[in-house]
Coordinates of C-alpha atoms and ligand atoms in Angstrom, one line a residue:
X1326 CA 0.7 -63.3 -37.2
X1327 CA -0.9 -59.7 -38.9
X1328 CA -3.9 -60.6 -36.3
X1329 CA -1.5 -60.8 -33.4
X1330 CA 0.1 -57.7 -34.3
X1331 CA -3.2 -56.3 -34.4
X1332 CA -4.9 -57.9 -31.0
X1333 CA -1.3 -56.6 -29.0
X1334 CA -2.1 -53.2 -30.4
X1335 CA -5.1 -53.0 -29.1
X1336 CA -4.4 -53.8 -26.0
X1337 CA -2.0 -51.4 -25.7
X1338 CA -4.0 -48.4 -27.0
X1339 CA -6.7 -49.9 -24.0
X1340 CA -3.5 -50.2 -21.1
X1341 CA -2.4 -46.5 -22.4
X1342 CA -6.2 -44.7 -22.5
X1343 CA -6.8 -46.0 -19.0
X1344 CA -2.8 -44.5 -17.6
X1345 CA -4.1 -40.8 -20.2
X1346 CA -6.8 -40.6 -17.9
X1347 CA -5.3 -40.6 -14.3
X1348 CA -2.5 -37.8 -16.3
X1349 CA -2.7 -34.7 -14.8
X1350 CA -0.3 -32.9 -15.5
X1351 CA -0.1 -32.4 -19.2
X1352 CA 3.6 -31.9 -20.1
X1353 CA 4.4 -35.7 -18.2
X1354 CA 1.3 -36.5 -20.3
X1355 CA 2.3 -35.3 -23.6
X1356 CA 5.3 -37.3 -24.2
X1357 CA 3.7 -40.6 -22.7
X1358 CA 1.1 -39.7 -25.4
X1359 CA 3.6 -39.2 -28.0
X1360 CA 6.1 -41.8 -26.9
X1361 CA 3.3 -44.7 -26.8
X1362 CA 2.1 -43.7 -30.3
X1363 CA 4.9 -43.2 -31.6
X1364 CA 6.1 -46.8 -30.2
X1365 CA 2.2 -48.2 -31.8
X1366 CA 3.1 -46.7 -35.1
X1367 CA 6.8 -48.1 -35.7
X1368 CA 8.3 -45.4 -35.8
X1369 CA 11.0 -42.9 -34.6
X1370 CA 10.6 -39.8 -33.7
X1371 CA 6.7 -37.5 -33.0
X1372 CA 5.7 -34.4 -32.5
X1373 CA 2.7 -32.4 -30.6
X1374 CA 1.5 -29.3 -31.1
X1375 CA -1.7 -27.5 -29.4
X1376 CA -3.9 -24.9 -30.6
X1377 CA -3.9 -22.1 -29.1
X1378 CA -6.4 -19.7 -27.5
X1379 CA -5.9 -17.0 -30.8
X1380 CA -6.4 -20.2 -33.6
X1381 CA -2.3 -20.4 -34.1
X1382 CA -0.3 -23.4 -32.6
X1383 CA 2.7 -24.2 -31.2
X1384 CA 4.7 -27.2 -31.1
X1385 CA 4.6 -28.7 -27.0
X1386 CA 6.3 -31.9 -26.9
X1387 CA 8.5 -33.7 -29.1
X1388 CA 10.3 -37.3 -29.2
X1389 CA 12.6 -39.0 -30.6
X1390 CA 14.5 -36.1 -31.2
X1391 CA 16.5 -33.3 -29.2
X1392 CA 14.4 -30.4 -28.4
X1393 CA 16.3 -27.9 -29.6
X1394 CA 15.5 -29.0 -33.0
X1395 CA 11.3 -29.1 -32.7
X1396 CA 11.5 -25.6 -33.5
X1397 CA 12.4 -26.0 -36.9
X1398 CA 9.5 -28.1 -37.6
X1399 CA 7.0 -25.7 -37.4
X1400 CA 6.8 -24.9 -41.1
X1401 CA 4.4 -28.2 -41.1
X1402 CA 2.2 -26.1 -39.1
X1403 CA 1.0 -23.1 -40.9
X1404 CA -0.9 -26.4 -43.0
X1405 CA -2.5 -27.2 -40.4
X1406 CA -6.4 -27.8 -41.8
X1407 CA -9.6 -26.6 -39.1
X1408 CA -11.4 -30.0 -40.8
X1409 CA -12.4 -32.3 -36.8
X1410 CA -12.9 -35.0 -39.2
X1411 CA -10.6 -37.9 -39.1
X1412 CA -10.6 -39.1 -43.3
X1413 CA -10.9 -35.7 -44.4
X1414 CA -7.6 -34.2 -42.1
X1415 CA -5.0 -34.3 -45.0
X1416 CA -2.1 -31.8 -44.9
X1417 CA -1.3 -31.7 -48.6
X1418 CA 2.3 -31.3 -49.6
X1419 CA 3.3 -32.4 -46.0
X1420 CA 6.0 -35.6 -47.0
X1421 CA 7.8 -33.2 -49.8
X1422 CA 8.1 -29.9 -46.4
X1423 CA 9.2 -32.6 -43.5
X1424 CA 11.9 -33.3 -46.6
X1425 CA 13.4 -30.2 -46.6
X1426 CA 13.2 -30.2 -42.8
X1427 CA 15.1 -33.4 -42.5
X1428 CA 17.8 -32.3 -44.9
X1429 CA 18.4 -29.2 -43.7
X1430 CA 18.7 -31.0 -40.4
X1431 CA 20.4 -34.0 -41.1
X1432 CA 17.8 -36.3 -39.6
X1433 CA 17.1 -39.2 -41.3
X1434 CA 13.4 -38.9 -41.3
X1435 CA 11.1 -40.1 -43.8
X1436 CA 7.4 -40.8 -43.6
X1437 CA 4.5 -38.4 -41.5
X1438 CA 1.8 -39.5 -40.4
X1439 CA -0.4 -36.5 -38.4
X1440 CA -3.8 -36.6 -36.6
X1441 CA -6.2 -34.4 -35.1
X1442 CA -7.1 -33.9 -31.8
X1443 CA -10.1 -32.8 -31.3
X1444 CA -13.3 -33.0 -28.5
X1445 CA -16.5 -32.1 -30.1
X1446 CA -14.9 -31.2 -33.3
X1447 CA -12.8 -29.0 -32.1
X1448 CA -9.5 -29.2 -33.2
X1449 CA -7.3 -28.7 -29.9
X1450 CA -4.0 -30.0 -31.4
X1451 CA -2.3 -32.3 -33.7
X1452 CA -0.1 -35.3 -33.8
X1453 CA 2.8 -36.4 -36.5
X1454 CA 4.7 -39.5 -36.2
X1455 CA 7.6 -40.0 -37.9
X1456 CA 9.1 -43.3 -39.9
X1457 CA 13.5 -42.9 -40.6
X1458 CA 12.2 -45.6 -43.6
X1459 CA 10.9 -45.7 -46.3
X1460 CA 7.4 -47.7 -45.6
X1461 CA 4.3 -45.7 -46.0
X1462 CA 1.6 -45.7 -42.7
X1463 CA -0.9 -47.7 -44.0
X1464 CA -4.8 -46.9 -43.5
X1465 CA -4.8 -49.7 -40.8
X1466 CA -2.0 -47.0 -38.8
X1467 CA -4.1 -44.1 -39.1
X1468 CA -6.6 -46.4 -37.3
X1469 CA -5.3 -47.0 -34.6
X1470 CA -4.1 -43.4 -34.2
X1471 CA -7.4 -42.2 -35.2
X1472 CA -9.0 -43.5 -31.9
X1473 CA -5.7 -43.4 -29.9
X1474 CA -6.3 -39.6 -31.0
X1475 CA -9.3 -38.8 -29.9
X1476 CA -8.9 -40.2 -26.3
X1477 CA -5.8 -38.7 -25.8
X1478 CA -7.2 -35.2 -27.3
X1479 CA -9.6 -36.2 -24.4
X1480 CA -6.8 -36.4 -21.4
X1481 CA -5.1 -33.6 -23.2
X1482 CA -7.8 -31.0 -22.7
X1483 CA -8.8 -32.1 -19.2
X1484 CA -4.7 -31.6 -18.3
X1485 CA -5.2 -28.5 -19.6
X1486 CA -8.5 -27.4 -18.0
X1487 CA -6.0 -28.3 -15.0
X1488 CA -3.0 -26.8 -15.4
X1489 CA -5.3 -23.4 -16.3
X1490 CA -7.7 -24.3 -12.7
X1491 CA -3.7 -25.0 -10.8
X1492 CA -2.6 -21.3 -12.2
X1493 CA -5.9 -19.3 -11.4
X1494 CA -5.9 -20.8 -7.6
X1495 CA -2.4 -19.4 -8.0
X1496 CA -3.0 -16.5 -9.4
X1497 CA -5.9 -16.3 -6.4
X1498 CA -3.6 -17.3 -3.8
X1499 CA -0.8 -15.0 -4.8
X1500 CA -3.8 -11.7 -5.1
X1501 CA -5.0 -12.8 -1.6
X1502 CA -1.5 -13.1 0.4
X1503 CA -0.5 -9.8 -1.2
X1504 CA -3.2 -7.5 -0.9
X1505 CA -2.8 -4.4 0.6
X1506 CA -5.9 -5.4 3.7
X1507 CA -5.8 -8.6 5.5
X1508 CA -7.5 -10.9 4.4
X1509 CA -9.2 -14.1 6.6
X1510 CA -11.3 -17.2 5.1
X1511 CA -12.6 -19.7 7.4
X1512 CA -14.5 -22.6 6.9
X1513 CA -17.8 -24.0 7.5
X1514 CA -16.4 -24.5 11.4
X1515 CA -15.6 -20.5 11.4
X1516 CA -12.0 -22.7 11.2
X1517 CA -9.3 -20.5 10.0
X1518 CA -7.7 -22.0 6.5
X1519 CA -6.6 -19.3 4.9
X1520 CA -4.9 -16.2 6.8
X1521 CA -3.2 -13.7 4.5
X1522 CA 0.6 -10.9 5.3
X1523 CA -1.3 -7.7 5.9
X1524 CA -2.9 -9.5 8.5
X1525 CA -0.9 -12.0 10.2
X1526 CA 1.0 -8.4 10.4
X1527 CA -1.7 -6.4 12.0
X1528 CA -2.5 -9.2 13.7
X1529 CA 1.1 -9.7 15.2
X1530 CA -0.3 -13.4 14.2
X1531 CA 2.2 -15.2 11.6
X1532 CA -0.5 -17.2 9.4
X1533 CA 1.4 -20.0 10.0
X1534 CA -0.1 -20.5 13.7
X1535 CA -3.5 -19.3 12.8
X1536 CA -4.5 -21.6 10.8
X1537 CA -6.5 -24.0 12.1
X1538 CA -7.6 -22.2 15.0
X1539 CA -11.2 -21.1 15.7
X1540 CA -11.7 -17.1 14.5
X1541 CA -12.8 -15.7 17.5
X1542 CA -8.5 -17.1 18.7
X1543 CA -7.3 -14.8 16.8
X1544 CA -9.6 -12.0 16.5
X1545 CA -10.6 -10.9 19.6
X1546 CA -11.3 -7.3 20.5
X1547 CA -10.0 -4.4 22.8
X1548 CA -13.1 -2.6 22.4
X1549 CA -16.2 -2.5 19.6
X1550 CA -17.5 -0.1 18.1
X1551 CA -20.7 -1.6 15.9
X1552 CA -23.4 -3.3 17.2
X1553 CA -22.5 -6.8 16.7
X1554 CA -19.1 -8.3 17.1
X1555 CA -18.7 -12.2 14.4
X1556 CA -20.0 -14.2 17.3
X1557 CA -23.1 -12.2 18.8
X1558 CA -23.6 -12.1 14.8
X1559 CA -23.6 -15.7 14.4
X1560 CA -25.8 -16.9 17.7
X1561 CA -28.2 -13.9 16.0
X1562 CA -28.7 -16.0 12.9
X1563 CA -26.2 -15.0 10.6
X1564 CA -25.1 -15.3 7.7
X1565 CA -29.2 -16.2 6.8
X1566 CA -30.2 -13.3 8.3
X1567 CA -29.6 -10.9 8.0
X1568 CA -28.6 -12.3 4.9
X1569 CA -26.5 -9.7 4.1
X1570 CA -22.4 -9.1 4.3
X1571 CA -21.4 -7.7 8.5
X1572 CA -19.7 -5.4 9.1
X1573 CA -17.9 -5.1 12.6
X1574 CA -15.6 -2.1 13.1
X1575 CA -13.2 -1.6 16.5
X1576 CA -10.1 -1.8 18.2
X1577 CA -8.4 -5.0 17.4
X1578 CA -6.2 -6.9 20.4
X1579 CA -2.5 -7.4 19.1
X1580 CA -1.3 -11.2 19.4
X1581 CA 1.0 -9.8 22.0
X1582 CA -0.5 -6.5 24.0
X1583 CA -1.4 -3.4 21.7
X1584 CA -4.1 -3.3 19.4
X1585 CA -5.0 -1.7 16.1
X1586 CA -8.2 0.0 14.5
X1587 CA -9.9 -2.0 12.2
X1588 CA -13.5 -2.9 10.6
X1589 CA -14.0 -5.7 9.1
X1590 CA -16.4 -7.4 6.6
X1591 CA -17.1 -11.0 6.3
X1592 CA -18.7 -12.4 3.3
X1593 CA -21.2 -15.7 3.7
X1594 CA -20.2 -18.2 0.6
X1595 CA -23.2 -20.9 0.0
X1596 CA -22.2 -24.3 -2.4
X1597 CA -25.5 -24.7 -4.8
X1598 CA -28.4 -26.8 -1.8
X1599 CA -27.5 -24.0 0.6
X1600 CA -25.0 -25.1 2.7
X1601 CA -22.4 -22.3 4.2
X1602 CA -18.8 -23.4 2.6
X1603 CA -17.1 -20.7 3.5
X1604 CA -16.8 -16.9 5.3
X1605 CA -13.9 -14.4 3.5
X1606 CA -13.6 -11.5 6.2
X1607 CA -11.1 -8.3 4.6
X1608 CA -9.5 -6.8 7.6
X1609 CA -9.1 -3.3 7.0
X1610 CA -6.5 -1.0 9.1
X1611 CA -8.9 2.1 9.8
X1612 CA -6.5 4.2 12.0
X1613 CA -6.0 6.7 9.6
X1614 CA -9.9 7.1 9.3
X1615 CA -10.5 7.6 12.9
X1616 CA -6.9 9.5 13.3
X1617 CA -8.3 12.1 11.2
X1618 CA -11.6 12.1 12.2
X1619 CA -9.7 12.7 15.7
X1620 CA -8.1 15.9 14.0
X1621 CA -11.7 16.9 12.8
X1622 CA -13.5 17.0 16.0
X1623 CA -9.8 18.5 17.9
X1624 CA -10.5 21.3 15.1
X1625 CA -14.2 22.3 15.6
X1626 CA -13.0 22.1 19.3
X1627 CA -10.3 24.3 19.6
X1628 CA -11.8 26.3 17.3
X1629 CA -14.8 27.7 18.9
X1630 CA -13.3 28.3 21.8
X1631 CA -10.1 29.6 20.4
X1632 CA -12.0 32.3 18.6
X1633 CA -15.3 32.4 21.1
X1634 CA -12.5 33.4 23.4
X1635 CA -11.0 36.9 22.2
X1636 CA -14.5 37.5 20.4
X1637 CA -16.2 37.6 24.2
X1638 CA -12.9 40.4 25.4
X1639 CA -13.5 42.8 22.1
X1640 CA -17.5 42.3 22.2
X1641 CA -17.4 42.4 26.6
X1642 CA -14.8 46.1 26.5
X1643 CA -16.7 47.2 22.9
X1644 CA -20.4 46.9 25.3
X1645 CA -18.8 48.8 28.9
X1646 CA -17.1 51.6 26.0
X1647 CA -19.8 52.3 24.8
X1648 CA -22.9 52.2 27.8
X1649 CA -24.8 55.5 28.0
X1650 CA -24.8 56.2 31.3
X1651 CA -21.5 55.7 32.2
X1652 CA -18.2 58.8 31.1
X1653 CA -14.6 57.1 31.4
X1654 CA -11.6 58.9 32.1
X1655 CA -9.4 58.6 29.3
X1656 CA -6.7 55.6 30.6
X1657 CA -9.8 53.6 31.4
X1658 CA -10.9 54.4 28.0
X1659 CA -6.9 53.3 26.4
X1660 CA -6.9 50.1 28.4
X1661 CA -9.3 48.7 27.4
X1662 CA -9.0 49.5 23.5
X1663 CA -5.8 48.1 24.3
X1664 CA -7.4 45.0 25.6
X1665 CA -9.4 45.0 22.1
X1666 CA -6.8 45.8 19.6
X1667 CA -4.6 42.9 21.6
X1668 CA -6.9 40.4 21.0
X1669 CA -8.2 41.4 18.0
X1670 CA -4.4 40.4 17.0
X1671 CA -4.5 37.5 18.7
X1672 CA -7.2 36.3 16.2
X1673 CA -5.9 38.1 13.5
X1674 CA -2.6 35.4 14.5
X1675 CA -4.8 32.3 14.9
X1676 CA -6.8 32.9 11.4
X1677 CA -2.6 33.5 9.7
X1678 CA -1.8 30.0 11.9
X1679 CA -5.4 28.1 10.3
X1680 CA -4.7 29.4 6.8
X1681 CA -1.2 28.5 6.8
X1682 CA -2.1 25.2 8.4
X1683 CA -4.7 24.6 5.2
X1684 CA -2.4 25.5 2.9
X1685 CA -0.1 23.5 4.3
X1686 CA -2.4 20.5 3.7
X1687 CA -3.3 21.5 0.7
X1688 CA 0.0 21.3 -0.8
X1689 CA 2.9 23.6 0.6
X1690 CA 3.7 26.8 2.1
X1691 CA 6.1 28.6 -0.7
X1692 CA 9.5 30.0 0.4
X1693 CA 10.4 33.6 -0.5
X1694 CA 14.3 32.2 -0.1
X1695 CA 16.8 35.2 0.2
X1696 CA 20.4 35.0 2.3
X1697 CA 19.0 35.4 6.1
X1698 CA 21.6 36.2 8.3
X1699 CA 19.9 34.1 12.0
X1700 CA 21.5 35.9 14.4
X1701 CA 20.4 39.7 13.2
X1702 CA 16.8 38.6 13.2
X1703 CA 17.2 36.8 15.7
X1704 CA 18.4 40.2 18.0
X1705 CA 15.2 41.8 16.1
X1706 CA 12.6 39.2 17.5
X1707 CA 14.0 39.3 20.9
X1708 CA 13.4 43.0 21.6
X1709 CA 10.1 42.6 20.1
X1710 CA 9.6 40.1 23.0
X1711 CA 11.7 42.7 26.2
X1712 CA 8.5 45.1 25.9
X1713 CA 6.1 42.3 26.3
X1714 CA 7.1 40.2 29.8
X1715 CA 8.2 42.0 32.9
X1716 CA 9.8 38.7 34.7
X1717 CA 11.9 36.9 32.1
X1718 CA 15.7 37.8 30.8
X1719 CA 15.5 37.4 26.9
X1720 CA 19.4 36.3 25.3
X1721 CA 21.0 36.3 22.4
X1722 CA 24.5 34.0 22.3
X1723 CA 25.8 33.4 18.7
X1724 CA 29.5 33.7 17.7
X1725 CA 31.2 36.1 15.8
X1726 CA 30.8 35.5 12.2
X1727 CA 27.8 33.9 11.6
X1728 CA 27.0 32.7 8.5
X1729 CA 23.9 33.4 6.2
X1730 CA 22.2 30.4 5.1
X1731 CA 19.3 30.7 2.0
X1732 CA 16.0 31.0 3.6
X1733 CA 12.9 33.3 3.8
X1734 CA 13.5 35.9 6.6
X1735 CA 9.7 36.6 6.9
X1736 CA 9.0 32.0 8.1
X1737 CA 11.5 31.8 9.6
X1738 CA 11.0 35.0 11.9
X1739 CA 8.0 33.2 12.2
X1740 CA 9.0 29.9 13.2
X1741 CA 11.5 32.1 16.3
X1742 CA 8.4 34.4 17.2
X1743 CA 6.5 31.4 17.4
X1744 CA 9.5 29.3 19.7
X1745 CA 9.8 33.0 22.0
X1746 CA 6.2 32.6 22.3
X1747 CA 6.1 29.6 23.9
X1748 CA 9.1 29.8 25.8
X1749 CA 7.4 32.8 28.0
X1750 CA 4.4 31.5 27.9
X1751 CA 4.8 28.2 29.4
X1752 CA 7.7 29.4 31.7
X1753 CA 4.7 30.9 34.0
X1754 CA 7.5 31.9 37.0
X1755 CA 10.1 33.3 34.8
X1756 CA 13.3 32.7 34.0
X1757 CA 15.7 32.9 31.0
X1758 CA 15.0 32.9 27.6
X1759 CA 18.3 32.0 25.4
X1760 CA 18.6 32.2 21.6
X1761 CA 21.7 30.6 20.7
X1762 CA 23.2 29.6 17.3
X1763 CA 25.8 27.0 16.2
X1764 CA 27.9 26.4 13.1
X1765 CA 28.4 22.6 11.7
X1766 CA 29.7 21.8 8.6
X1767 CA 27.1 21.9 6.7
X1768 CA 24.3 24.0 8.9
X1769 CA 23.5 26.3 11.4
X1770 CA 21.3 25.1 14.1
X1771 CA 19.5 27.4 17.2
X1772 CA 17.7 26.6 20.0
X1773 CA 16.3 28.7 21.7
X1774 CA 15.7 27.3 25.0
X1775 CA 13.3 28.2 28.9
X1776 CA 13.3 27.8 32.2
X1777 CA 10.2 26.7 32.3
X1778 CA 7.5 23.5 33.2
X1779 CA 9.2 21.8 30.9
X1780 CA 7.7 18.6 28.4
X1781 CA 6.6 15.4 30.2
X1782 CA 8.1 12.4 28.0
X1783 CA 5.6 10.5 27.2
X1784 CA 3.9 14.2 24.8
X1785 CA 7.6 15.0 23.8
X1786 CA 7.1 12.6 20.6
X1787 CA 4.0 14.6 19.8
X1788 CA 4.4 18.5 19.9
X1789 CA 4.8 19.2 16.4
X1790 CA 1.1 17.5 15.6
X1791 CA -1.2 19.4 13.7
X1792 CA -3.7 20.7 16.8
X1793 CA -1.6 18.6 19.1
X1794 CA -1.7 20.3 23.0
X1795 CA 0.0 19.4 26.2
X1796 CA -2.4 17.7 28.5
X1797 CA -1.8 20.6 31.5
X1798 CA -1.8 23.5 28.7
X1799 CA -5.7 22.0 28.4
X1800 CA -6.4 22.0 31.6
X1801 CA -4.9 25.2 32.8
X1802 CA -6.9 27.2 29.7
X1803 CA -3.3 28.3 28.7
X1804 CA -4.3 30.1 24.8
X1805 CA -3.7 27.9 21.9
X1806 CA -4.6 25.9 19.3
X1807 CA -1.2 23.4 19.1
X1808 CA -0.6 25.2 15.9
X1809 CA 2.9 26.8 15.7
X1810 CA 4.9 24.0 16.3
X1811 CA 3.3 22.5 13.7
X1812 CA 3.4 25.3 11.4
X1813 CA 7.3 25.4 12.9
X1814 CA 7.9 22.2 11.9
X1815 CA 6.8 23.0 8.3
X1816 CA 8.9 26.2 7.8
X1817 CA 11.9 25.2 8.9
X1818 CA 11.1 21.3 6.7
X1819 CA 10.1 23.3 3.8
X1820 CA 13.7 24.7 4.0
X1821 CA 15.7 21.6 3.8
X1822 CA 15.7 20.9 8.2
X1823 CA 15.0 19.7 10.6
X1824 CA 13.4 20.7 14.1
X1825 CA 13.8 18.6 17.4
X1826 CA 12.5 19.3 21.5
X1827 CA 15.0 18.4 24.6
X1828 CA 13.0 19.1 27.6
X1829 CA 13.5 18.0 31.5
X1830 CA 10.0 18.3 33.3
X1831 CA 10.0 20.9 34.6
X1832 CA 13.0 22.1 34.5
X1833 CA 12.6 23.6 30.8
X1834 CA 12.8 22.7 27.2
X1835 CA 15.0 23.2 24.7
X1836 CA 14.0 23.9 20.7
X1837 CA 16.3 23.3 18.3
X1838 CA 16.4 23.7 14.3
X1839 CA 18.9 22.8 12.3
X1840 CA 18.8 24.5 8.2
X1841 CA 21.5 23.3 5.7
X1842 CA 24.7 25.7 5.2
X1843 CA 23.4 26.1 1.5
X1844 CA 26.5 26.5 -1.4
X1845 CA 25.4 29.6 -2.4
X1846 CA 27.1 32.9 -2.5
X1847 CA 26.5 34.4 0.3
X1848 CA 25.7 38.8 -0.4
X1849 CA 24.5 40.4 2.3
X1850 CA 22.2 43.0 0.1
X1851 CA 20.5 39.7 -2.3
X1852 CA 20.6 40.9 -5.7
X1853 CA 17.9 38.6 -6.9
X1854 CA 15.5 36.3 -4.9
X1855 CA 17.6 33.1 -4.8
X1856 CA 15.3 29.6 -5.4
X1857 CA 15.6 27.2 -2.7
X1858 CA 16.4 23.5 -4.0
X1859 CA 14.9 21.7 -1.0
X1860 CA 11.0 20.5 -1.3
X1861 CA 9.8 23.9 -2.9
X1862 CA 6.0 24.4 -2.7
X1863 CA 3.7 26.1 -5.0
X1864 CA 1.7 28.2 -4.0
X1865 CA 1.2 30.6 -0.8
Ligands
ADP1970 P1 -0.2 25.6 21.9 O1 1.0 26.8 22.2 O2 -1.1 26.4 21.3 O3 -0.6 24.9 22.5 P2 2.2 24.6 19.9 O4 2.2 23.1 18.6 O5 2.8 26.1 20.5 O6 0.7 25.1 20.3 O7 2.6 23.8 21.4 C1 2.2 22.6 21.3 C2 2.3 22.0 22.9 O8 3.1 21.8 23.1 C3 1.9 22.9 23.6 O9 0.2 22.7 24.2 C4 3.3 22.2 25.2 O10 1.3 21.1 25.2 C5 4.2 22.0 24.5 N1 4.8 23.4 24.2 C6 5.4 24.2 23.4 N2 6.6 24.7 23.6 C7 6.2 24.6 24.9 C8 7.9 25.1 25.3 N3 8.3 26.2 25.6 N4 7.8 24.5 27.3 C9 6.7 23.5 27.3 N5 6.3 23.2 26.5 C10 5.7 23.2 25.6

């Protein structure tokens, strides 16, 4: 009878051990182990505690107990010995402790057996089985459970490894998926196996549509800057030679038209035998670098041209005046000196603009705010420009009691100066120029309009960009560095306002800016400077 029982136990053990090795889900595996162990020992309940990386133990599975009661058994874990030898694995006073725990819970568990789950002498957990009746666990019970615990330990260890690898894989996928750079992974046949979100956005290819396609179908270049692209490099022996990551830069064709500047670094991944497994490509949007590069070269060409012209004029007139073989009548001398002065003023203006532009980049312009009457400021600007042009009629149009705003009068005058100077400069045939003001509920709007050449539609969105000059202006060599409107916009923004242009090519342009009417007490004569609340930069 006893033999028969043992044979059944062993057969069961074998069967369950086979099932265990196939299970990789840790929670389900622990449940199987507990169920089998409890059944084999004719127990009523069981627990498995697993060891944390820091050496402490945690109850990971329970059987035959309401799950909510499992935490009450935690005091049992405090006494786990750090000894993986089964015969010495003994927890003193465990039965008493169990007695106290179950008494408080109204459970009828009386006997307990605990066995180590170990792999190569390393304790990975403890298996507990409880009986509700008084029959003690025998040596044979312990033996059966011990060999089962060893099998279970291996299965648990495998499932733990699998769990860790699955977690690492999910973590890696999340990193790749949410990386700010585009990431592309190819298999050895150069077919796409991973295509992340950033790359989908850059290329216009949805990830699902790109998977399985050949690299060259999704990475198509409008223009390549480097000597090689991917296919050329592969044809030349890459990745074996040269055996280093490949960098390709250029304009990537987007799926539905247009292009984007990118730099792609391809890195090969080989297996132990040196066979290519994957190619991992990092795709970086380099539009900003390109723009910065373009701005730098525009800056150099604009500045050298704009500096050279006045310097050449000043030098030419000064040379002429200094010639010893000629004497000049006072009128000619005066005219020459006037040109020298005007050109020196132009140089001065350009240097001021460049300094302002670099200050802006470094952190902003500072404003000295006080109540400003823009209508009075406009009158002053107009009267100054009257003397500079005969072919233009310049007027102002403001409603009565135009409100004061809080602002920096010098900077606002600079804005008006720029707009009026442009209106004159870009209406070569003359015409009417008007500075007008409107009052809206929360802001005032100033408009400078002209009847000049207007601005081509495609240039209109760019006129406020740094160093931007219209194609015609560049071709006709109108003087200018493309900084006036950029600075005007910065000043208006520093006042919490906005600036825009409306223009019909060939008919004229109207530049407007709005400044909020700040809720501050306005006095015609400022008592103390009133700080501007919006976007107040720190240095001047
Ligand atoms: P700049 O006058 O030195 O070129 P701005 O920043 O003042 O620089 O202006 C940028 C460009 O905007 C000009 O080159 C010109 O193409 C266009 N623009 C500005 N104001 C006018 C205007 N009133 N009429 C036509 N085009 C204008």
